[in-house]
Coordinates of C-alpha atoms and ligand atoms in Angstrom, one line a residue:
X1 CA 38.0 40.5 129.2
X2 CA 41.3 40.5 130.6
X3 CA 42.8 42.5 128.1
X4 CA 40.0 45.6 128.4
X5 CA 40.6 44.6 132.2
X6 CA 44.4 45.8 131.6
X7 CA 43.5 48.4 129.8
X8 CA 40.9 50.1 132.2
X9 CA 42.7 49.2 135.7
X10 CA 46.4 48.7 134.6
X11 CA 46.9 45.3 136.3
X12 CA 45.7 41.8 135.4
X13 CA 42.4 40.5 137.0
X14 CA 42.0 37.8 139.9
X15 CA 39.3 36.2 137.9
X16 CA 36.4 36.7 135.6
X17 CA 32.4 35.1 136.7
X18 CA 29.6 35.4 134.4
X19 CA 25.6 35.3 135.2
X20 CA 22.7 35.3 132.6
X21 CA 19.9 37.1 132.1
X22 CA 16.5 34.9 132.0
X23 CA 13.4 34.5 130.5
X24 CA 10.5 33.1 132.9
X25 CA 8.6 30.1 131.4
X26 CA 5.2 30.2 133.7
X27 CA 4.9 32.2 137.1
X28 CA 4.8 35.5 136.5
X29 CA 4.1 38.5 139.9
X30 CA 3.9 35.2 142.1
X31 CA 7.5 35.8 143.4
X32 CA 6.6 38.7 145.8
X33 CA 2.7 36.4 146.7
X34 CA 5.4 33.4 147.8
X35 CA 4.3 31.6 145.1
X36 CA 6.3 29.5 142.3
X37 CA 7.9 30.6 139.4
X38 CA 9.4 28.4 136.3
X39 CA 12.2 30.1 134.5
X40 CA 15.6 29.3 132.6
X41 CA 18.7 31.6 132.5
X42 CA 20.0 32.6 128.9
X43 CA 23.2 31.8 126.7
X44 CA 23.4 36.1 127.3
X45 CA 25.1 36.5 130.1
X46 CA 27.5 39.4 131.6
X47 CA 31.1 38.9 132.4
X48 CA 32.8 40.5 135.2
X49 CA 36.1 40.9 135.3
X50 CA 37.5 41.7 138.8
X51 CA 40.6 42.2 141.2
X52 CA 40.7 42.8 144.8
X53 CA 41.8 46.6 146.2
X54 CA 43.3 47.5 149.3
X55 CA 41.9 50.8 149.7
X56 CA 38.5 50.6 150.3
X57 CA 37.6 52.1 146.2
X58 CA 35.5 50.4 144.5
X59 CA 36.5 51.5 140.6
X60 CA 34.0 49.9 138.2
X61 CA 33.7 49.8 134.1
X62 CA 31.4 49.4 131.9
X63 CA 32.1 48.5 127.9
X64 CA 28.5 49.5 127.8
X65 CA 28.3 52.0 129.8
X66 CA 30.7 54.1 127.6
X67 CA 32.0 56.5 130.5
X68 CA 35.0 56.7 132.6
X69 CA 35.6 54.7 135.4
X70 CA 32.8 55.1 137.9
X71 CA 34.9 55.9 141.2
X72 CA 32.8 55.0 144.7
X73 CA 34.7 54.4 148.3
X74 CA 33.0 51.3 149.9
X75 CA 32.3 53.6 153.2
X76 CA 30.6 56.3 151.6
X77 CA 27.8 53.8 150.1
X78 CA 24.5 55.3 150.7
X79 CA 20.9 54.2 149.1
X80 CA 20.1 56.3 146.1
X81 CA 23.3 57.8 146.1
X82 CA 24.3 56.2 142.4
X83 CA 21.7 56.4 139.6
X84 CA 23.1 54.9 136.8
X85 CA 23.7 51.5 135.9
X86 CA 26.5 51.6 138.6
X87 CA 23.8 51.2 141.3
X88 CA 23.8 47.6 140.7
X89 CA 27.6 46.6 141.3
X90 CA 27.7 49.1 144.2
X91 CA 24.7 47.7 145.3
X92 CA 25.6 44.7 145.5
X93 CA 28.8 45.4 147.3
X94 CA 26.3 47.8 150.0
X95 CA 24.3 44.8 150.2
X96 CA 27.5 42.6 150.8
X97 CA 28.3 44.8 153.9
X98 CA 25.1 45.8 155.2
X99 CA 24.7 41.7 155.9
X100 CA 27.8 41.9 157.6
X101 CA 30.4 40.6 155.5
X102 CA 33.8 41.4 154.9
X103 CA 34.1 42.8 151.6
X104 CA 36.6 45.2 150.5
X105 CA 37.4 47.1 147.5
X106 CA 37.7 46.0 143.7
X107 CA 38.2 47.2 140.6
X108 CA 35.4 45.6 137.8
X109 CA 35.4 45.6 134.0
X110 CA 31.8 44.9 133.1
X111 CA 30.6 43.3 129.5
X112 CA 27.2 42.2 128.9
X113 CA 25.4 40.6 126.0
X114 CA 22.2 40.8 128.0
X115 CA 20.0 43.3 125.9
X116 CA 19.0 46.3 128.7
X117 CA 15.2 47.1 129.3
X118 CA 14.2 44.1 127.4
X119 CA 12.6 42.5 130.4
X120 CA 15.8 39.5 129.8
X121 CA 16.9 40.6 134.0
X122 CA 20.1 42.8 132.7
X123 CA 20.5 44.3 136.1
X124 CA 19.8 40.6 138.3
X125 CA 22.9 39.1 135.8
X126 CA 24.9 42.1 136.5
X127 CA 24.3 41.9 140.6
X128 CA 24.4 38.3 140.0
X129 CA 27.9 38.1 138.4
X130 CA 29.4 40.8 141.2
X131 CA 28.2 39.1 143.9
X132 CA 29.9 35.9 142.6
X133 CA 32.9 37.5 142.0
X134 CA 32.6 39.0 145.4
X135 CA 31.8 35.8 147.3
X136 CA 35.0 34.3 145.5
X137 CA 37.8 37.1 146.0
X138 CA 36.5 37.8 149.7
X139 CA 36.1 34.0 150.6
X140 CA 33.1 34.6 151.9
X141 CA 31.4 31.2 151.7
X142 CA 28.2 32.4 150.6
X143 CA 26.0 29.6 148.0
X144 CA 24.0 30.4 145.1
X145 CA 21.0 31.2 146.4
X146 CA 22.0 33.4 149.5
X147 CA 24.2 35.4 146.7
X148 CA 20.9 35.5 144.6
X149 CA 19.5 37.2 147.6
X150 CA 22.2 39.7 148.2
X151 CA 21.8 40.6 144.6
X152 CA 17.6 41.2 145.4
X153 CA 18.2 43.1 148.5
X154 CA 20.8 45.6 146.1
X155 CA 17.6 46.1 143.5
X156 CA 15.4 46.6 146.5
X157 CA 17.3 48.6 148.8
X158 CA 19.8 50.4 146.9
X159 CA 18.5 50.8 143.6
X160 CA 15.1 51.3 144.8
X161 CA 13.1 48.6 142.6
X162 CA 10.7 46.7 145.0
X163 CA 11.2 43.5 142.9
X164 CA 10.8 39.9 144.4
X165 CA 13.8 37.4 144.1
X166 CA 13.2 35.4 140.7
X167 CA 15.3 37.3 138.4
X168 CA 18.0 37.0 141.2
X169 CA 17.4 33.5 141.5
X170 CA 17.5 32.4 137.6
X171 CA 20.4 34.0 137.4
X172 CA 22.5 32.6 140.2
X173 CA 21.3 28.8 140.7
X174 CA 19.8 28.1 136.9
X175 CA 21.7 25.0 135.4
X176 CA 22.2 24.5 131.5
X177 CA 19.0 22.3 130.1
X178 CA 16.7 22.7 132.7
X179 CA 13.9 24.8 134.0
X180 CA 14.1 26.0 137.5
X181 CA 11.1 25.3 139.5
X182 CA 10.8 27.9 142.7
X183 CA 9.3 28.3 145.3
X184 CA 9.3 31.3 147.1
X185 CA 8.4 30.8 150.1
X186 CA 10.3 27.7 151.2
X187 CA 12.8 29.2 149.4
X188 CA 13.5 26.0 147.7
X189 CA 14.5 25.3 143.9
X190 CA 14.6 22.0 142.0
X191 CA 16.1 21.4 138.5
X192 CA 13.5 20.0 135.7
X193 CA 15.3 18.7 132.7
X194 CA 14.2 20.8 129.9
X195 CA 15.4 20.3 126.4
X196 CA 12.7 21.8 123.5
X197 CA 15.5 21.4 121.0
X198 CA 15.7 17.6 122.0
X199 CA 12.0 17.5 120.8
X200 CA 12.3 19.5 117.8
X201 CA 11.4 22.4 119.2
X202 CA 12.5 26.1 119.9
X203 CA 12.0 28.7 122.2
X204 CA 12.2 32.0 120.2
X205 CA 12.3 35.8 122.7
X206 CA 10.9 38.9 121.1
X207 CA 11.8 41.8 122.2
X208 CA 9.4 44.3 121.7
X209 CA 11.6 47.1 122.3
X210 CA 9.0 49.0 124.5
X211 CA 10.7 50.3 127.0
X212 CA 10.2 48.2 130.3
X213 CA 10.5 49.9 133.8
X214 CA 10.0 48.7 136.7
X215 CA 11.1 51.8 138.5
X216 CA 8.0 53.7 137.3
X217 CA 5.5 52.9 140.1
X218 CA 3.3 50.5 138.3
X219 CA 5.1 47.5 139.4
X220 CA 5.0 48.5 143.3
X221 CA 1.3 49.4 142.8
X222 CA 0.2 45.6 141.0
X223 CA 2.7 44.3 144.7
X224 CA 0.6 46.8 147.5
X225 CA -2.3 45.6 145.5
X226 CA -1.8 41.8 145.9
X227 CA -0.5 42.4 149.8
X228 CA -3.8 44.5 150.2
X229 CA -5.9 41.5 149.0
X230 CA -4.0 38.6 151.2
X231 CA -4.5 41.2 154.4
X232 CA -8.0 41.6 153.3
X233 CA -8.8 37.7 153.2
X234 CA -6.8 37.1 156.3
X235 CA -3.8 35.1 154.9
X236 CA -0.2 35.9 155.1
X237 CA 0.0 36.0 151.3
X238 CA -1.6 35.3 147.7
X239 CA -0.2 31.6 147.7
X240 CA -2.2 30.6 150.2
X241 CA -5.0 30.7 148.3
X242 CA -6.7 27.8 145.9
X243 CA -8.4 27.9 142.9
X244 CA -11.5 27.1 145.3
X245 CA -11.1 30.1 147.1
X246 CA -11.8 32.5 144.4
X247 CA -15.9 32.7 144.8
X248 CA -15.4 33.6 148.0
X249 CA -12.5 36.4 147.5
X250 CA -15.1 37.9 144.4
X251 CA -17.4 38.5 147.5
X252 CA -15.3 40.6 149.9
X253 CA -12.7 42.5 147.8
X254 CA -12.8 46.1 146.3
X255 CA -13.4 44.7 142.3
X256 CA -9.9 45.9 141.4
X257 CA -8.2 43.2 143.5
X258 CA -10.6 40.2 142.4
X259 CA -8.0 40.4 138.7
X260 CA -5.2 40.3 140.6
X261 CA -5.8 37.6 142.9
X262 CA -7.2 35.6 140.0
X263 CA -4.1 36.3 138.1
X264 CA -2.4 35.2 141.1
X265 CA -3.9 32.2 142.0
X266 CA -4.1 30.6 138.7
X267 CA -0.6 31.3 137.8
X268 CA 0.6 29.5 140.3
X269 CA -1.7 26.6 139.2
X270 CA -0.5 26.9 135.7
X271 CA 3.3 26.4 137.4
X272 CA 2.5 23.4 138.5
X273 CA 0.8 21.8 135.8
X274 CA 3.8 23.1 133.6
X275 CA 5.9 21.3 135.9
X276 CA 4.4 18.2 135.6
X277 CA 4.3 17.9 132.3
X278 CA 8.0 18.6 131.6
X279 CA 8.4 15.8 134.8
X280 CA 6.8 13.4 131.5
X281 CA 8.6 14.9 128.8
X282 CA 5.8 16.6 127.7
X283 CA 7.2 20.0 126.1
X284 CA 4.2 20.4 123.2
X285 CA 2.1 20.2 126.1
X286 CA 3.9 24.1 127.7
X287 CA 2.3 25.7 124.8
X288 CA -1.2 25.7 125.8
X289 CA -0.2 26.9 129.7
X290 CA 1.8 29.9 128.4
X291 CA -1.0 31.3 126.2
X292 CA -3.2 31.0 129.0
X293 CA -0.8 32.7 131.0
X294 CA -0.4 35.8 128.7
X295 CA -4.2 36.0 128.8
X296 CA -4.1 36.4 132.1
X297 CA -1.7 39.4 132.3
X298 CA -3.3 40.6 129.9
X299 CA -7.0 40.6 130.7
X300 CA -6.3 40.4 134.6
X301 CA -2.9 41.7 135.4
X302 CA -3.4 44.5 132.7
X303 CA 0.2 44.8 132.0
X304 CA 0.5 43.9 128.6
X305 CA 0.7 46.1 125.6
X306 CA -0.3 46.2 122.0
X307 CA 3.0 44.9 121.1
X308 CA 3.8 42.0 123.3
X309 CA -0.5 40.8 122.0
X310 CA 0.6 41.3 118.5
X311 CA 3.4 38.8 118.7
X312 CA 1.7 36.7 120.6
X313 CA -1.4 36.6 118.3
X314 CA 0.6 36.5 115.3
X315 CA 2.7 33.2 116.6
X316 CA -0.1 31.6 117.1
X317 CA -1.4 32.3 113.8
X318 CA 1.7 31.2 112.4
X319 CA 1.3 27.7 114.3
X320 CA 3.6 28.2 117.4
X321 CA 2.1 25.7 120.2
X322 CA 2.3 28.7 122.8
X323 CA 3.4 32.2 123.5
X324 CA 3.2 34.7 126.7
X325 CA 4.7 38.0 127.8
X326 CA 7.4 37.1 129.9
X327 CA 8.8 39.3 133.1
X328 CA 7.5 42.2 134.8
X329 CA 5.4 43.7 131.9
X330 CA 4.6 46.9 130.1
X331 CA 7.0 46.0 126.8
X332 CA 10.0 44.1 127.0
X333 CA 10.2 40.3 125.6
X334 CA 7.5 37.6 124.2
X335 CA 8.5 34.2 125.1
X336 CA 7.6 31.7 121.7
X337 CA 7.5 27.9 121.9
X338 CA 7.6 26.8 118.4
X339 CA 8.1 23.6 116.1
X340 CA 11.8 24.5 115.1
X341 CA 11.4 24.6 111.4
X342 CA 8.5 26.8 111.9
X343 CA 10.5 29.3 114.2
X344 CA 12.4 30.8 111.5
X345 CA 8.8 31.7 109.6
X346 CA 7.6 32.4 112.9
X347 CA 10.1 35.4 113.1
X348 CA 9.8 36.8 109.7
X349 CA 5.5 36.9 110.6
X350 CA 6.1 39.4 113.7
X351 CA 8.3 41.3 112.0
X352 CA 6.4 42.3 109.0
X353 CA 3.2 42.8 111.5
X354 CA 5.2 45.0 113.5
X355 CA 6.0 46.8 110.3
X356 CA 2.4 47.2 109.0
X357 CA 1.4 48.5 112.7
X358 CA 4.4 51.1 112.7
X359 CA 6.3 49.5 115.4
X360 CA 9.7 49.8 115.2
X361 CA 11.6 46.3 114.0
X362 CA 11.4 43.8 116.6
X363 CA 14.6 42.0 118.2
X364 CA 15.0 38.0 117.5
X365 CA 16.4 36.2 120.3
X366 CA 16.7 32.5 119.7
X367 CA 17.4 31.0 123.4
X368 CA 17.9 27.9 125.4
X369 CA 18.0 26.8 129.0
X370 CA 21.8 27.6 130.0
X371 CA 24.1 27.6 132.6
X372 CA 23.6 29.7 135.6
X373 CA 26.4 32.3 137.1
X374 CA 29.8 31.0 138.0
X375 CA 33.5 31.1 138.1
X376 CA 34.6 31.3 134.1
X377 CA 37.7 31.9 134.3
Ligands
GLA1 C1 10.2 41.5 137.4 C2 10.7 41.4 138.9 C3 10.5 39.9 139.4 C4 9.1 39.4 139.1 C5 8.7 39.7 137.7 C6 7.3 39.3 137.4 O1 11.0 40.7 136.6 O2 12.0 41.7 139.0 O3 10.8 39.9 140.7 O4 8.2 39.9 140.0 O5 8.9 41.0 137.3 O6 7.1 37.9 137.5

């Protein structure tokens, strides 16, 4: 990092932070209900490399991104004005300054091993590991989970993705062998020690490699629909509804919002009982909650696709103990929790039914609960 830093800017770097992407065990469209959410960050993670600038330019590079340097002044930041995947560092630097604090200019070398549009939260470990290297160089004081939120507010309001704050989140205040439970509307998170591997077990992400994008409207439509449904029953949001509510919500909503708030409510159930099972050590017992989750997004949610059910059908076939889609939907990754010697098998199964369907090859990810974003160097 420092030496492609030295390269690109010419000078050596103050620093270098990292932030992971995630996968989401159990909670999936509860974030943006103020409901709970379960997930882990990944051992993929993006590195920023980054030195403070006197001027007021914010230069940033991407070893992905393949162009030149991407040349903004931090006073000319406007919504929508960058498309590319340089919204998100500017973003977050916008974001930074539209909450009033005192950040200046930087230069950034950017390197990920997050895979892009594969529903693993690219963009929240990118805005994740700026606004840590922000925070730091600027001194600004700010902790994990007020950075997590500056990085939500750049997706929101400068990129112009309506999503709610879990990706954000996982990424900034995960820690390494543990689930992070959340919930959103106290705006609280706890650690749960989570170790499949420590059990014999694995946790293998597919990615489909159907293109995932939350951008395209469908995601802000599922959202109005779920705030249409808590206005319509008279509470200030889908998690403050029970399971016992549901008869009565069947009565007085339009039929397309009786899914969604079924999907809702019993997600966040499924949270909870996930959480107390890992509470006893009870991984095997996940499985079951996951596949019942995937169901759900799949037969109430509707954003599944025949790819992400082909996976999951065919690890359970194969004997994993659960699978489910995993983040915001249409494509991206399939979450497995398998024996470990069976994971292996597992793989090979998927990829030869992908091949018989005509889908293109599938991408492996083996992946366990890591360290969220910080300092690295
Ligand atoms: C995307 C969004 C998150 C969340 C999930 C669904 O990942 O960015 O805020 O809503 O979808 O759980």
């Amino acid at each position: 990092m420092r030496e492609a830093f030295r390269r690109v800017h010419g000078a050596d770097p103050e620093g270098i932070w990292a932030a992971p992407g995630r996968v989401n065990l159990i909670g999936e469209h509860t974030d943006y209900n103020d409901g709970f959410a379960l997930p882990i960050a990944l051992p993929q993670r993006t590195l920023v490399a980054a030195r403070r600038r006197q001027d007021g330019r914010l230069r940033l590079h991407s070893a992905q991104g393949g162009g030149p340097v991407l040349d903004l002044h931090i006073d000319r930041l406007t919504a929508g004005a960058v498309t590319t995947w340089g919204a998100y560092p500017a973003g977050v630097v916008w974001a930074l300054r539209e909450a009033g604090h005192p950040v200046g200019g930087a230069d950034l070398h950017i390197d990920s091993t997050v895979p892009t549009g594969a529903g693993l939260s690219s963009s929240a470990a990118l805005e994740c590991a700026v606004a840590f290297a922000c925070n730091d160089l600027y001194d600004l004081g700010l902790d994990a989970p007020a950075l997590a939120l500056i990085a939500q507010r750049a997706e929101n309001g400068f990129a112009g993705v309506p999503c709610g704050a879990m990706d954000q989140l996982a990424s900034a205040c995960c820690a390494q062998g543990a689930a992070l439970h959340l919930d959103l509307r106290a705006g609280t998170h706890e650690q749960i020690p989570f170790a499949p591997e420590a059990q014999g077990m694995s946790l293998l992400a597919v990615d489909t490699r159907v293109k995932h994008d939350l951008g395209d409207g469908a995601y802000a439509r599922l959202r109005a629909g779920c705030e249409h449904a808590a206005r319509l029953l008279g509470v200030a949001a889908l998690r403050d509804l029970g399971p016992e509510d549901l008869p009565h919500a069947a009565e007085v909503l339009p039929s397309a919002l009786v899914p969604l708030v079924r999907h809702v409510v019993t997600e966040n159930a499924r949270v909870s009982r996930a959480v107390t099972h890992l509470r006893a050590g009870r991984v095997t017992s996940l499985g079951p909650i996951l596949t019942d989750g995937h169901t759900s997004l799949r037969d109430d949610f509707r954003i599944s696709c025949a790819e992400s059910d082909l996976v999951v059908d065919t690890a359970l076939a194969h004997g994993a103990h659960g699978a489910r889609m995993t983040g915001g939907g249409f494509g991206g990754s399939v979450i497995v929790l398998a024996e470990e010697d069976r994971v292996d098998w597992i793989g090979e199964a998927v990829t030869t039914a992908f091949r018989k369907a005509g889908h293109r090859d599938p991408h492996l990810l083996p992946v366990s609960p890591a360290a969220g974003a910080r300092r690295v160097g």
